Amino acid sequence: MLGDLLGMNPVTIGLGIKATRKLLDERKISIMPTVVRYFTRAEDLRAWVTGSGPAGHAPATPTRQALTDPTLTGMSREALYALLEELIVPYAATIEERRHRQRGGNRRPGTRGGVFRQKITDGDRILATILYRRRVCGLDALAELFGVCKSTLWNAVRDVLPILDDRRIDITPTGHRHPTAADLLASVGADNHQVVS
């Protein structure tokens, strides 16, 4: 989403974030993640900021905030966001390396990163994989929660799992598996959020 807003690729943004984080850490400045909204599409953020969405709000989609609940991810939100920040650049680099191999070289000048708009962000792919490995629900329910088809989500999981494994990031399965997306949202007090099929 930041890439869309700023017209930059995720690797460049990731390097900027890393450098900024270092400065913030050196100066002991702490910025807590928002607990109000979590946007995955640039147009949703623009609509919310300008008040041009329905009733001045972003479209009603399953909130990623609910999906970052510690009971689902097995870690605090701060730890989750730190993990996402740690993995986003290596993930983007891995995907770009694979695309480079598939293309047989660099992108042609003036072309963008693919013809079709990505249905979920890199951060969403990592979050979905964490939830998948935690076994909080089945693949069908996860696909419903992220608003994508099952094959799209499965491709995302297959891309992210090797990165988690290479870095030896242990994601412990939960003791309770939710049968449906609605059941999962209700379990974290988010049953008022609409699930988009």
Short mmCIF file of C-alpha atoms in Angstrom, two decimals:
data_model
loop_
_atom_site.label_atom_id
_atom_site.label_comp_id
_atom_site.label_asym_id
_atom_site.label_seq_id
_atom_site.Cartn_x
_atom_site.Cartn_y
_atom_site.Cartn_z
CA MET A 1 0.00 0.00 0.00
CA LEU A 2 2.84 2.42 0.82
CA GLY A 3 4.36 1.56 -2.55
CA ASP A 4 1.11 2.52 -4.24
CA LEU A 5 0.81 5.77 -2.27
CA LEU A 6 4.44 6.82 -2.70
CA GLY A 7 5.14 5.36 -6.14
CA MET A 8 8.06 3.32 -4.79
CA ASN A 9 8.88 -0.37 -4.71
CA PRO A 10 8.60 -2.29 -1.41
CA VAL A 11 12.35 -2.94 -1.16
CA THR A 12 13.15 0.80 -1.28
CA ILE A 13 10.44 1.54 1.27
CA GLY A 14 11.73 -1.26 3.49
CA LEU A 15 15.26 0.17 3.44
CA GLY A 16 13.89 3.60 4.36
CA ILE A 17 11.87 2.11 7.21
CA LYS A 18 14.92 0.24 8.47
CA ALA A 19 17.06 3.40 8.47
CA THR A 20 14.31 5.42 10.16
CA ARG A 21 13.77 2.73 12.77
CA LYS A 22 17.49 2.81 13.59
CA LEU A 23 17.29 6.58 14.17
CA LEU A 24 14.16 6.21 16.32
CA ASP A 25 15.83 3.48 18.38
CA GLU A 26 18.99 5.55 18.85
CA ARG A 27 16.90 8.44 20.14
CA LYS A 28 14.67 6.12 22.20
CA ILE A 29 11.53 7.31 20.40
CA SER A 30 8.72 4.76 20.58
CA ILE A 31 5.83 4.80 18.11
CA MET A 32 3.03 2.41 19.00
CA PRO A 33 0.99 0.92 16.13
CA THR A 34 -2.51 2.28 15.71
CA VAL A 35 -5.31 0.19 17.16
CA VAL A 36 -8.01 2.14 15.34
CA ARG A 37 -7.50 1.26 11.68
CA TYR A 38 -5.33 -0.97 9.55
CA PHE A 39 -5.54 -0.29 5.81
CA THR A 40 -4.44 -2.69 3.11
CA ARG A 41 -5.40 -0.63 0.04
CA ALA A 42 -4.31 2.90 -0.80
CA GLU A 43 -7.80 3.91 -1.94
CA ASP A 44 -9.28 2.88 1.43
CA LEU A 45 -6.79 5.09 3.28
CA ARG A 46 -7.46 8.00 0.91
CA ALA A 47 -11.23 7.57 1.34
CA TRP A 48 -10.88 7.53 5.12
CA VAL A 49 -8.58 10.59 5.23
CA THR A 50 -10.77 12.64 2.87
CA GLY A 51 -14.05 11.38 4.33
CA SER A 52 -15.17 10.34 0.85
CA GLY A 53 -15.98 6.77 1.86
CA PRO A 54 -19.44 5.73 3.06
CA ALA A 55 -20.33 7.89 6.07
CA GLY A 56 -16.71 9.07 6.13
CA HIS A 57 -15.35 5.61 6.84
CA ALA A 58 -13.27 3.12 4.93
CA PRO A 59 -15.22 0.33 3.22
CA ALA A 60 -16.50 -2.40 5.53
CA THR A 61 -14.04 -5.24 5.01
CA PRO A 62 -12.76 -7.75 7.54
CA THR A 63 -10.42 -5.73 9.68
CA ARG A 64 -6.82 -6.83 9.76
CA GLN A 65 -6.80 -5.43 13.29
CA ALA A 66 -8.99 -8.34 14.39
CA LEU A 67 -6.67 -10.78 12.62
CA THR A 68 -3.67 -9.42 14.53
CA ASP A 69 -5.25 -10.29 17.88
CA PRO A 70 -2.62 -11.96 20.10
CA THR A 71 -4.91 -14.95 20.75
CA LEU A 72 -4.80 -15.67 17.00
CA THR A 73 -1.16 -14.88 16.21
CA GLY A 74 0.37 -16.19 19.44
CA MET A 75 2.34 -12.98 19.97
CA SER A 76 1.76 -9.41 21.06
CA ARG A 77 0.84 -6.91 18.36
CA GLU A 78 4.17 -5.16 18.92
CA ALA A 79 6.04 -8.45 18.34
CA LEU A 80 3.90 -9.20 15.28
CA TYR A 81 4.55 -5.78 13.72
CA ALA A 82 8.28 -6.14 14.44
CA LEU A 83 8.23 -9.57 12.74
CA LEU A 84 6.33 -8.18 9.73
CA GLU A 85 8.87 -5.36 9.47
CA GLU A 86 11.72 -7.86 9.67
CA LEU A 87 10.28 -10.13 6.97
CA ILE A 88 8.75 -7.71 4.46
CA VAL A 89 12.01 -6.80 2.68
CA PRO A 90 13.41 -10.37 2.48
CA TYR A 91 10.00 -11.54 1.25
CA ALA A 92 9.80 -8.84 -1.45
CA ALA A 93 13.38 -9.64 -2.49
CA THR A 94 12.61 -13.37 -2.74
CA ILE A 95 9.55 -12.72 -4.90
CA GLU A 96 11.45 -10.28 -7.14
CA GLU A 97 14.28 -12.81 -7.53
CA ARG A 98 11.78 -15.47 -8.61
CA ARG A 99 10.13 -13.08 -11.09
CA HIS A 100 13.55 -12.13 -12.44
CA ARG A 101 14.25 -15.81 -13.13
CA GLN A 102 10.83 -16.28 -14.74
CA ARG A 103 11.33 -13.21 -16.98
CA GLY A 104 14.86 -14.23 -17.84
CA GLY A 105 16.20 -10.80 -16.90
CA ASN A 106 15.35 -7.34 -15.64
CA ARG A 107 12.04 -5.61 -16.30
CA ARG A 108 11.87 -3.58 -19.45
CA PRO A 109 12.16 0.18 -18.90
CA GLY A 110 8.81 1.83 -18.22
CA THR A 111 7.04 -1.35 -17.10
CA ARG A 112 5.51 -1.76 -13.68
CA GLY A 113 5.62 -4.76 -11.37
CA GLY A 114 3.02 -6.88 -13.11
CA VAL A 115 -0.11 -6.28 -15.14
CA PHE A 116 -2.66 -7.20 -12.50
CA ARG A 117 -3.16 -5.44 -9.18
CA GLN A 118 -2.20 -7.63 -6.23
CA LYS A 119 -5.22 -8.83 -4.28
CA ILE A 120 -3.46 -8.82 -0.92
CA THR A 121 -0.37 -7.01 0.30
CA ASP A 122 2.95 -8.61 1.22
CA GLY A 123 2.16 -7.90 4.87
CA ASP A 124 -1.18 -9.67 4.49
CA ARG A 125 0.56 -12.67 2.95
CA ILE A 126 2.90 -12.93 5.93
CA LEU A 127 0.04 -12.47 8.42
CA ALA A 128 -2.07 -15.09 6.61
CA THR A 129 0.84 -17.54 6.72
CA ILE A 130 1.32 -16.99 10.45
CA LEU A 131 -2.40 -17.68 11.00
CA TYR A 132 -2.22 -20.72 8.70
CA ARG A 133 0.76 -22.14 10.60
CA ARG A 134 -0.99 -21.41 13.90
CA ARG A 135 -3.92 -23.51 12.57
CA VAL A 136 -6.48 -21.02 13.85
CA CYS A 137 -8.83 -22.04 11.02
CA GLY A 138 -8.88 -23.80 7.67
CA LEU A 139 -7.65 -22.40 4.36
CA ASP A 140 -11.21 -21.72 3.17
CA ALA A 141 -11.95 -19.53 6.21
CA LEU A 142 -8.62 -17.70 5.86
CA ALA A 143 -9.30 -17.01 2.19
CA GLU A 144 -12.70 -15.59 3.14
CA LEU A 145 -11.14 -13.38 5.82
CA PHE A 146 -8.58 -11.94 3.41
CA GLY A 147 -11.11 -11.58 0.60
CA VAL A 148 -9.24 -13.76 -1.89
CA CYS A 149 -9.77 -17.16 -3.47
CA LYS A 150 -8.27 -20.23 -1.84
CA SER A 151 -5.62 -20.69 -4.56
CA THR A 152 -4.40 -17.09 -4.18
CA LEU A 153 -4.02 -17.58 -0.45
CA TRP A 154 -2.34 -20.96 -0.88
CA ASN A 155 0.21 -19.41 -3.28
CA ALA A 156 0.92 -16.71 -0.67
CA VAL A 157 1.39 -19.31 2.07
CA ARG A 158 3.74 -21.36 -0.13
CA ASP A 159 5.82 -18.24 -0.82
CA VAL A 160 6.11 -17.19 2.84
CA LEU A 161 6.60 -20.55 4.60
CA PRO A 162 10.18 -21.06 3.30
CA ILE A 163 11.14 -17.59 4.58
CA LEU A 164 9.79 -18.43 8.05
CA ASP A 165 11.59 -21.78 7.95
CA ASP A 166 14.90 -20.32 6.71
CA ARG A 167 14.89 -17.86 9.59
CA ARG A 168 13.82 -20.56 12.07
CA ILE A 169 10.81 -18.55 13.20
CA ASP A 170 8.77 -20.83 15.41
CA ILE A 171 5.00 -20.43 15.08
CA THR A 172 3.31 -22.67 17.65
CA PRO A 173 -0.08 -24.12 16.65
CA THR A 174 -3.01 -23.01 18.77
CA GLY A 175 -5.12 -25.43 20.75
CA HIS A 176 -8.41 -24.29 19.17
CA ARG A 177 -9.31 -24.36 15.48
CA HIS A 178 -12.22 -22.13 14.43
CA PRO A 179 -14.62 -23.82 11.98
CA THR A 180 -15.58 -20.63 10.09
CA ALA A 181 -14.39 -17.08 9.45
CA ALA A 182 -17.36 -15.72 11.37
CA ASP A 183 -16.54 -17.92 14.37
CA LEU A 184 -12.94 -16.70 14.35
CA LEU A 185 -13.99 -13.02 14.23
CA ALA A 186 -16.55 -13.56 16.98
CA SER A 187 -13.87 -15.15 19.16
CA VAL A 188 -11.87 -11.91 19.21
CA GLY A 189 -14.90 -9.70 19.69
CA ALA A 190 -14.97 -8.64 16.06
CA ASP A 191 -18.26 -10.20 15.02
CA ASN A 192 -19.53 -6.78 13.97
CA HIS A 193 -17.14 -6.77 11.01
CA GLN A 194 -18.60 -7.95 7.71
CA VAL A 195 -16.85 -10.78 5.92
CA VAL A 196 -16.54 -10.24 2.18
CA SER A 197 -16.87 -13.35 0.06
#
